[in-house]
Coordinates of N, CA and C in Angstrom, one line a residue:
M1 N -6.6 -7.4 1.3 CA -7.4 -8.7 1.5 C -7.7 -9.0 2.4
L2 N -8.5 -9.1 3.0 CA -9.0 -10.2 4.0 C -9.3 -12.0 4.0
E3 N -9.5 -12.1 2.8 CA -9.5 -13.8 2.3 C -7.9 -13.5 1.9
A4 N -7.3 -14.9 2.1 CA -6.2 -15.0 1.2 C -6.6 -15.9 -0.3
P5 N -5.9 -15.6 -1.1 CA -6.3 -15.6 -2.4 C -5.1 -17.0 -2.8
N6 N -5.9 -17.6 -4.0 CA -5.4 -18.6 -4.5 C -4.1 -18.9 -4.9
L7 N -3.2 -18.9 -3.4 CA -1.4 -18.3 -4.1 C -1.3 -19.1 -2.9
S8 N -0.6 -20.4 -3.4 CA -0.2 -21.6 -2.6 C 0.9 -21.3 -1.4
K9 N 1.1 -21.3 -0.5 CA 2.5 -20.5 0.3 C 3.5 -20.7 0.1
A10 N 3.9 -22.8 -0.5 CA 4.4 -23.4 -1.3 C 4.9 -22.7 -2.4
A11 N 4.0 -22.4 -3.1 CA 4.8 -21.6 -4.5 C 5.6 -20.0 -4.2
I12 N 5.5 -20.0 -3.1 CA 5.6 -18.6 -2.6 C 6.8 -18.7 -2.2
A13 N 6.9 -19.6 -1.0 CA 8.3 -20.2 -0.3 C 9.7 -20.5 -1.8
A14 N 9.0 -20.9 -2.2 CA 9.6 -21.4 -4.1 C 10.0 -20.0 -4.4
H15 N 9.2 -19.3 -5.2 CA 9.8 -18.1 -5.3 C 10.8 -17.5 -4.8
L16 N 10.5 -17.5 -4.0 CA 11.2 -16.5 -2.5 C 12.9 -17.4 -2.4
D17 N 13.1 -18.6 -2.5 CA 14.0 -19.0 -3.2 C 14.2 -18.7 -4.3
C18 N 13.9 -19.0 -4.8 CA 14.8 -18.8 -6.4 C 15.1 -17.2 -7.2
A19 N 14.0 -16.2 -6.4 CA 14.1 -14.7 -6.7 C 15.1 -13.9 -5.7
Y20 N 14.8 -14.6 -4.7 CA 16.0 -13.7 -3.1 C 16.9 -14.4 -2.8
G21 N 16.7 -15.6 -3.2 CA 17.9 -16.8 -2.5 C 17.4 -16.3 -0.5
L22 N 16.0 -16.6 -0.8 CA 15.6 -16.2 0.9 C 15.2 -18.4 1.4
T23 N 15.1 -18.6 1.9 CA 14.4 -20.1 2.7 C 13.7 -19.4 3.5
A24 N 12.7 -19.5 3.2 CA 11.1 -19.2 3.8 C 10.5 -20.6 4.3
V25 N 10.8 -20.6 5.9 CA 10.3 -21.9 6.5 C 8.6 -21.2 7.4
E26 N 8.6 -19.8 6.8 CA 6.9 -19.8 7.5 C 6.3 -18.9 6.6
V27 N 5.0 -19.1 6.1 CA 4.4 -18.2 4.7 C 3.2 -18.1 6.0
T28 N 3.0 -16.8 6.4 CA 1.2 -16.5 6.9 C 1.1 -15.7 6.4
F29 N -0.8 -15.7 5.8 CA -1.4 -14.9 5.1 C -2.0 -13.6 6.4
L30 N -1.9 -12.4 6.0 CA -2.4 -11.2 7.3 C -3.8 -10.5 6.5
P31 N -5.0 -10.9 7.3 CA -6.1 -10.6 6.9 C -5.7 -9.1 6.6
L32 N -5.2 -8.2 6.1 CA -5.0 -6.8 6.1 C -5.0 -6.0 5.1
G33 N -5.7 -5.1 5.7 CA -5.2 -3.5 3.9 C -6.8 -3.6 3.4
A34 N -7.4 -2.5 3.0 CA -8.7 -2.6 2.0 C -8.9 -2.3 0.6
D35 N -7.4 -2.9 0.3 CA -7.6 -3.1 -1.4 C -7.3 -4.4 -1.6
V36 N -8.6 -4.3 -2.2 CA -9.0 -6.2 -2.6 C -8.3 -7.1 -3.7
N37 N -7.3 -6.4 -4.1 CA -6.4 -6.7 -5.1 C -5.2 -7.3 -4.1
T38 N -4.4 -6.7 -3.7 CA -3.4 -7.0 -2.7 C -3.7 -7.9 -1.7
A39 N -3.1 -9.1 -1.6 CA -2.9 -10.1 0.0 C -0.7 -9.3 0.5
V40 N -1.6 -9.4 1.3 CA 0.2 -9.7 2.5 C 0.2 -10.6 3.2
Y41 N 1.5 -11.3 3.4 CA 2.1 -12.6 4.2 C 3.3 -11.6 5.0
R42 N 3.6 -12.2 6.3 CA 4.8 -12.7 6.7 C 5.3 -13.6 6.9
V43 N 6.5 -13.2 6.1 CA 7.4 -14.8 5.6 C 8.9 -14.3 7.1
V44 N 8.8 -15.9 7.3 CA 10.0 -16.1 8.3 C 11.4 -17.3 7.6
T45 N 12.1 -16.7 7.4 CA 13.3 -17.6 6.8 C 14.2 -18.3 7.9
D46 N 14.8 -19.1 7.4 CA 15.6 -20.4 7.8 C 16.5 -19.7 8.9
D47 N 16.7 -18.8 9.0 CA 17.8 -17.4 9.6 C 17.3 -16.4 10.8
G48 N 15.7 -16.9 10.8 CA 14.9 -16.1 11.6 C 14.2 -14.4 11.3
A49 N 14.9 -14.1 9.7 CA 14.6 -13.2 9.5 C 13.6 -13.1 9.4
R50 N 12.5 -11.6 9.3 CA 11.0 -11.8 9.1 C 11.2 -10.7 7.8
Y51 N 10.0 -11.1 7.1 CA 9.6 -10.0 6.1 C 8.1 -9.8 5.9
F52 N 8.2 -9.1 5.0 CA 6.4 -8.3 4.8 C 6.8 -8.4 2.9
L53 N 5.5 -9.7 3.1 CA 5.6 -9.6 1.3 C 4.2 -9.3 1.1
K54 N 3.8 -8.3 -0.1 CA 3.2 -8.3 -0.8 C 2.7 -8.7 -1.9
A55 N 2.0 -8.9 -2.2 CA 1.2 -9.9 -3.4 C 0.0 -8.9 -4.1
R56 N 0.3 -8.2 -5.6 CA -0.4 -7.3 -5.5 C -1.1 -8.6 -7.3
K57 N -2.3 -8.7 -7.7 CA -3.1 -8.8 -8.4 C -3.4 -7.6 -9.6
G58 N -3.2 -8.2 -10.7 CA -4.0 -6.5 -11.7 C -3.6 -5.4 -12.3
H59 N -4.0 -4.7 -12.1 CA -2.8 -3.3 -12.2 C -1.7 -2.9 -11.5
F60 N -0.9 -2.4 -11.8 CA 0.6 -2.5 -10.9 C 1.0 -1.3 -11.7
D61 N 1.3 -0.2 -10.0 CA 1.7 0.9 -10.6 C 3.4 1.3 -10.3
A62 N 3.9 0.7 -10.9 CA 5.4 0.5 -10.4 C 6.2 2.0 -9.8
T63 N 5.7 2.8 -9.6 CA 6.0 4.1 -8.8 C 5.6 3.4 -7.6
S64 N 5.0 2.9 -7.4 CA 4.1 2.3 -6.1 C 5.5 1.9 -5.2
V65 N 6.6 1.5 -5.5 CA 7.4 0.3 -4.9 C 9.1 1.8 -5.7
I66 N 9.0 2.1 -6.9 CA 10.1 2.8 -7.2 C 10.6 4.1 -6.0
V67 N 9.4 5.1 -5.9 CA 9.2 6.0 -5.2 C 10.0 5.7 -3.5
P68 N 9.3 5.0 -3.1 CA 9.6 4.8 -1.8 C 11.4 4.1 -1.6
R69 N 11.6 3.0 -2.5 CA 13.0 3.1 -3.0 C 14.0 4.4 -3.1
F70 N 13.4 5.0 -4.0 CA 14.4 6.5 -4.3 C 14.4 7.1 -2.7
L71 N 13.2 7.3 -2.3 CA 13.5 8.2 -1.2 C 14.2 7.4 0.1
S72 N 14.2 6.2 0.4 CA 15.0 5.7 1.3 C 16.1 5.7 0.8
D73 N 16.9 5.6 -0.7 CA 17.8 5.7 -1.0 C 18.4 7.3 -1.1
H74 N 17.6 8.1 -0.8 CA 18.5 9.2 -0.4 C 17.8 9.7 1.0
G75 N 18.1 8.7 1.6 CA 18.4 9.5 3.1 C 16.7 9.3 4.4
I76 N 15.7 9.4 3.6 CA 14.6 9.3 4.7 C 14.3 8.4 4.7
K77 N 14.7 7.9 5.7 CA 15.3 6.5 6.5 C 13.8 6.2 7.4
Q78 N 12.9 6.8 7.4 CA 11.2 6.5 8.1 C 10.7 6.2 6.8
V79 N 10.9 5.7 5.8 CA 10.2 5.3 4.7 C 10.7 3.7 4.4
I80 N 9.7 3.0 4.9 CA 10.5 1.5 4.6 C 10.3 0.9 2.4
P81 N 11.5 0.6 2.0 CA 11.9 0.2 0.7 C 11.2 -0.9 0.4
P82 N 11.0 -1.4 -0.5 CA 11.1 -2.9 -0.9 C 12.7 -3.7 -1.5
L83 N 12.4 -4.6 -0.9 CA 14.2 -4.9 -0.5 C 14.1 -5.3 -2.7
R84 N 15.7 -5.0 -2.9 CA 15.8 -6.0 -4.3 C 15.7 -7.2 -4.4
A85 N 15.4 -7.9 -5.3 CA 15.8 -8.9 -5.6 C 17.2 -9.6 -6.3
Q86 N 17.6 -10.5 -6.4 CA 18.8 -10.5 -6.1 C 19.4 -10.3 -7.9
A87 N 18.9 -10.1 -8.5 CA 19.0 -9.7 -10.4 C 18.2 -8.2 -10.4
G88 N 18.4 -7.7 -8.7 CA 18.3 -6.5 -8.6 C 17.2 -5.9 -9.2
Q89 N 15.4 -6.0 -9.3 CA 14.3 -5.8 -9.4 C 13.7 -5.5 -8.5
L90 N 12.7 -4.2 -8.4 CA 12.5 -4.3 -7.0 C 11.0 -5.1 -7.0
W91 N 10.6 -5.6 -7.4 CA 9.1 -7.0 -7.8 C 9.7 -8.3 -8.3
V92 N 9.1 -9.6 -8.5 CA 9.4 -10.4 -9.0 C 7.9 -10.8 -9.5
D93 N 7.4 -11.4 -10.8 CA 6.0 -12.5 -10.9 C 5.7 -13.5 -10.5
L94 N 5.1 -13.9 -10.6 CA 4.5 -14.7 -9.9 C 3.3 -15.1 -10.5
T95 N 3.2 -16.0 -11.5 CA 1.2 -16.5 -11.9 C 1.3 -15.2 -12.5
S96 N -0.1 -15.2 -11.9 CA -0.8 -13.5 -12.1 C -0.1 -12.1 -11.2
F97 N 0.5 -12.7 -9.7 CA 0.4 -11.7 -8.7 C 2.1 -11.4 -9.8
R98 N 2.1 -9.8 -8.5 CA 3.4 -9.5 -8.9 C 3.7 -9.2 -6.8
L99 N 4.7 -9.5 -6.8 CA 5.5 -9.6 -5.4 C 6.2 -9.0 -4.9
V100 N 6.4 -8.0 -4.1 CA 7.3 -7.3 -3.8 C 7.4 -7.5 -2.3
L101 N 8.8 -7.7 -1.9 CA 9.0 -7.7 -0.7 C 10.2 -6.7 0.4
Y102 N 9.5 -6.9 1.8 CA 10.0 -5.4 2.3 C 10.3 -5.9 3.8
S103 N 11.2 -4.9 4.5 CA 11.6 -6.0 5.8 C 10.7 -6.0 6.6
F104 N 10.6 -6.8 7.2 CA 8.8 -6.8 8.5 C 9.6 -5.4 9.9
V105 N 8.6 -4.9 9.9 CA 8.6 -3.9 11.2 C 7.4 -4.2 11.8
E106 N 7.2 -4.8 13.6 CA 6.9 -4.9 14.0 C 6.5 -4.0 15.4
G107 N 5.1 -3.5 15.2 CA 4.9 -2.7 16.1 C 3.4 -1.7 15.8
L108 N 3.4 -0.8 16.2 CA 1.9 0.1 16.3 C 2.0 0.9 15.7
N109 N 1.0 1.4 14.7 CA 1.1 2.5 13.4 C 0.5 3.6 14.6
G110 N 0.6 4.9 13.9 CA 0.1 6.3 14.7 C -1.3 6.5 14.9
Y111 N -2.0 5.2 14.6 CA -3.4 5.7 15.0 C -3.8 4.9 15.8
E112 N -2.5 3.6 16.5 CA -2.8 3.2 17.6 C -2.5 4.1 19.0
V113 N -1.3 4.5 18.8 CA -0.5 5.2 19.9 C -0.4 6.8 19.8
K114 N -0.6 7.5 21.0 CA -0.2 8.8 21.2 C 0.7 9.1 20.8
L115 N 1.2 10.1 19.9 CA 2.2 10.6 19.1 C 2.9 11.4 20.6
S116 N 4.0 11.7 20.7 CA 4.3 12.1 21.7 C 4.9 13.7 21.1
D117 N 5.9 14.3 21.9 CA 6.3 15.6 21.4 C 7.6 14.9 20.2
R118 N 8.3 14.4 20.7 CA 9.5 13.5 20.2 C 9.0 12.7 19.0
H119 N 7.8 11.9 18.8 CA 7.4 11.6 17.6 C 7.1 13.0 17.0
W120 N 6.2 13.4 17.3 CA 6.0 15.1 16.0 C 6.6 15.9 15.3
A121 N 7.7 15.6 16.1 CA 9.3 16.7 15.9 C 10.1 15.4 14.7
A122 N 10.1 14.3 14.7 CA 10.4 13.2 14.0 C 9.7 13.0 13.3
L123 N 8.6 13.5 13.4 CA 7.2 13.5 11.8 C 7.5 14.4 10.8
G124 N 7.5 15.5 11.5 CA 8.0 17.2 10.7 C 9.4 17.2 10.2
A125 N 10.4 16.4 10.9 CA 11.8 16.1 10.4 C 11.7 15.6 8.7
A126 N 10.3 14.3 9.0 CA 10.9 13.4 8.0 C 10.2 13.5 6.6
L127 N 8.6 14.5 7.3 CA 7.9 15.7 6.0 C 8.3 16.5 5.5
R128 N 10.0 17.0 6.1 CA 10.4 18.6 5.7 C 11.4 17.8 4.7
A129 N 12.1 16.5 4.9 CA 12.8 16.2 3.8 C 12.1 15.2 2.7
L130 N 10.9 15.0 2.8 CA 10.3 14.4 2.0 C 9.9 15.7 0.9
H131 N 9.2 16.4 1.7 CA 9.7 17.8 0.7 C 10.4 18.6 -0.3
T132 N 11.9 18.8 0.8 CA 12.6 19.0 -0.4 C 13.2 18.8 -1.0
L133 N 13.0 17.1 -0.8 CA 14.4 16.4 -2.1 C 14.0 16.7 -2.8
E134 N 14.9 16.7 -4.5 CA 14.5 16.9 -5.7 C 14.2 15.5 -5.9
V135 N 13.7 15.8 -6.7 CA 13.2 14.1 -7.7 C 13.6 14.4 -9.4
P136 N 13.8 13.2 -9.3 CA 14.4 13.9 -10.9 C 13.2 13.8 -11.8
Q137 N 13.3 14.6 -12.9 CA 12.0 14.8 -13.6 C 11.6 13.0 -14.1
S138 N 12.7 12.0 -14.6 CA 12.0 11.1 -14.9 C 11.7 10.1 -14.0
L139 N 11.3 10.7 -12.6 CA 10.5 10.2 -11.9 C 9.7 10.9 -11.7
A140 N 9.7 12.2 -11.4 CA 8.4 13.0 -11.1 C 7.6 12.7 -12.2
C141 N 7.4 12.5 -13.1 CA 6.7 12.3 -14.4 C 5.8 11.2 -14.6
D142 N 6.0 10.0 -13.8 CA 5.8 9.3 -13.6 C 4.5 9.5 -13.1
I143 N 4.7 9.8 -11.3 CA 3.9 9.8 -10.3 C 2.8 10.8 -10.1
R144 N 1.6 10.1 -10.1 CA 0.2 10.4 -10.3 C -0.1 11.7 -9.5
R145 N -1.3 12.3 -10.1 CA -1.3 13.6 -9.4 C -3.0 13.9 -9.1
E146 N -3.4 14.0 -7.8 CA -4.7 14.5 -7.6 C -5.2 15.4 -8.7
A147 N -6.3 15.4 -9.3 CA -6.7 16.3 -10.3 C -7.7 17.6 -9.8
Y148 N -8.2 16.9 -8.6 CA -8.9 17.7 -7.6 C -10.4 18.3 -8.4
S149 N -10.8 17.0 -9.0 CA -12.2 17.4 -10.1 C -13.2 17.1 -8.9
S150 N -14.2 18.1 -9.5 CA -15.9 18.7 -8.7 C -16.4 16.9 -9.4
R151 N -16.4 16.1 -10.1 CA -17.3 15.8 -10.4 C -17.6 15.0 -9.4
W152 N -17.2 14.3 -8.4 CA -17.7 13.3 -6.9 C -18.6 14.1 -6.4
R153 N -18.1 15.3 -6.0 CA -18.6 16.5 -5.3 C -20.2 16.9 -5.6
A154 N -20.0 17.2 -7.1 CA -21.3 17.5 -8.0 C -22.5 16.4 -7.7
R155 N -22.0 14.7 -7.7 CA -22.8 13.9 -7.8 C -23.2 14.0 -6.1
V156 N -22.3 14.3 -4.9 CA -22.5 13.9 -3.9 C -23.9 14.8 -3.8
R157 N -23.7 16.0 -4.3 CA -24.7 17.2 -4.4 C -26.0 17.0 -4.6
K158 N -26.0 16.3 -5.6 CA -27.5 15.8 -6.4 C -27.9 14.3 -5.8
F159 N -26.8 13.8 -4.8 CA -27.7 12.6 -4.1 C -28.0 13.8 -2.8
L160 N -27.9 14.4 -2.3 CA -28.1 14.5 -0.6 C -29.4 16.1 -1.2
V161 N -30.0 16.4 -2.8 CA -30.8 17.1 -2.4 C -31.6 15.9 -3.2
R162 N -31.5 15.2 -4.0 CA -32.3 14.0 -4.0 C -33.2 13.5 -2.6
V163 N -32.3 13.1 -1.7 CA -32.8 12.5 -0.6 C -33.2 13.5 0.8
E164 N -33.5 14.6 0.5 CA -33.8 15.2 1.3 C -35.7 16.3 0.4
R165 N -35.7 15.4 -0.7 CA -36.8 16.4 -2.4 C -38.1 14.2 -2.2
D166 N -37.3 13.3 -2.6 CA -37.9 12.2 -2.6 C -37.9 11.1 -1.3
S167 N -39.2 10.3 -1.7 CA -38.9 9.1 -0.7 C -39.0 8.5 -1.7
F168 N -38.5 6.8 -0.8 CA -38.2 6.0 -1.4 C -38.9 4.7 -0.8
T169 N -38.9 3.9 -1.1 CA -39.9 2.6 -1.1 C -39.5 1.0 -0.9
D170 N -38.0 1.4 -1.5 CA -36.8 -0.1 -1.3 C -36.7 0.5 0.1
P171 N -36.7 -0.5 0.8 CA -35.9 -0.7 2.5 C -34.1 -0.1 2.5
V172 N -33.4 -0.8 1.4 CA -31.9 -0.2 1.6 C -32.3 0.8 1.3
A173 N -32.9 1.9 -0.2 CA -32.8 3.1 -0.5 C -32.9 4.1 0.8
A174 N -34.0 3.6 1.7 CA -35.0 4.1 2.8 C -34.0 4.6 3.7
D175 N -33.2 3.2 4.1 CA -32.2 3.1 5.3 C -30.9 3.6 4.8
L176 N -30.6 4.1 3.9 CA -29.4 4.5 3.3 C -29.1 6.5 3.6
A177 N -30.8 6.5 2.5 CA -31.3 8.0 2.6 C -31.7 8.4 4.0
A178 N -31.2 7.6 5.2 CA -31.7 8.2 6.4 C -30.1 8.5 7.0
V179 N -29.7 7.4 6.5 CA -27.8 7.7 6.7 C -27.5 9.1 6.7

């Protein structure tokens, strides 16, 4: 989400205090991500600890927080797990938002830094651990799987044929066809 939602920083701070026992002295909206239903914040507490907070509005897929917690709990340290609230849950509700709290990790991602041989080896080890971990059936059955439907490929093929065959008077359609 690139614009802050209608969610006050004071309400976030109060809710973090109540649910996590954290005294937030700074709540900063971060204009990151491509999900229009999820806002993210950096939270700094009175003891100087920093956290990454996701505020999700709309559909919430619980496996998106349960699986990373499971992976981290089973030794895959490269996964940043959601933190548990004082009552043990992995997310808390604030008005129409689900809040998920993480440790804040400062740094660059793999798109911003060329990986060294050591980085590639660590990535390979993490992927091996991920792919060899036995996931309980109760969790595995909740993980969405890609169906590899041809539906969208067929639509793109139709579009490409139409672009080659037809001419467009609408300037926006003509520009898109040119692309």
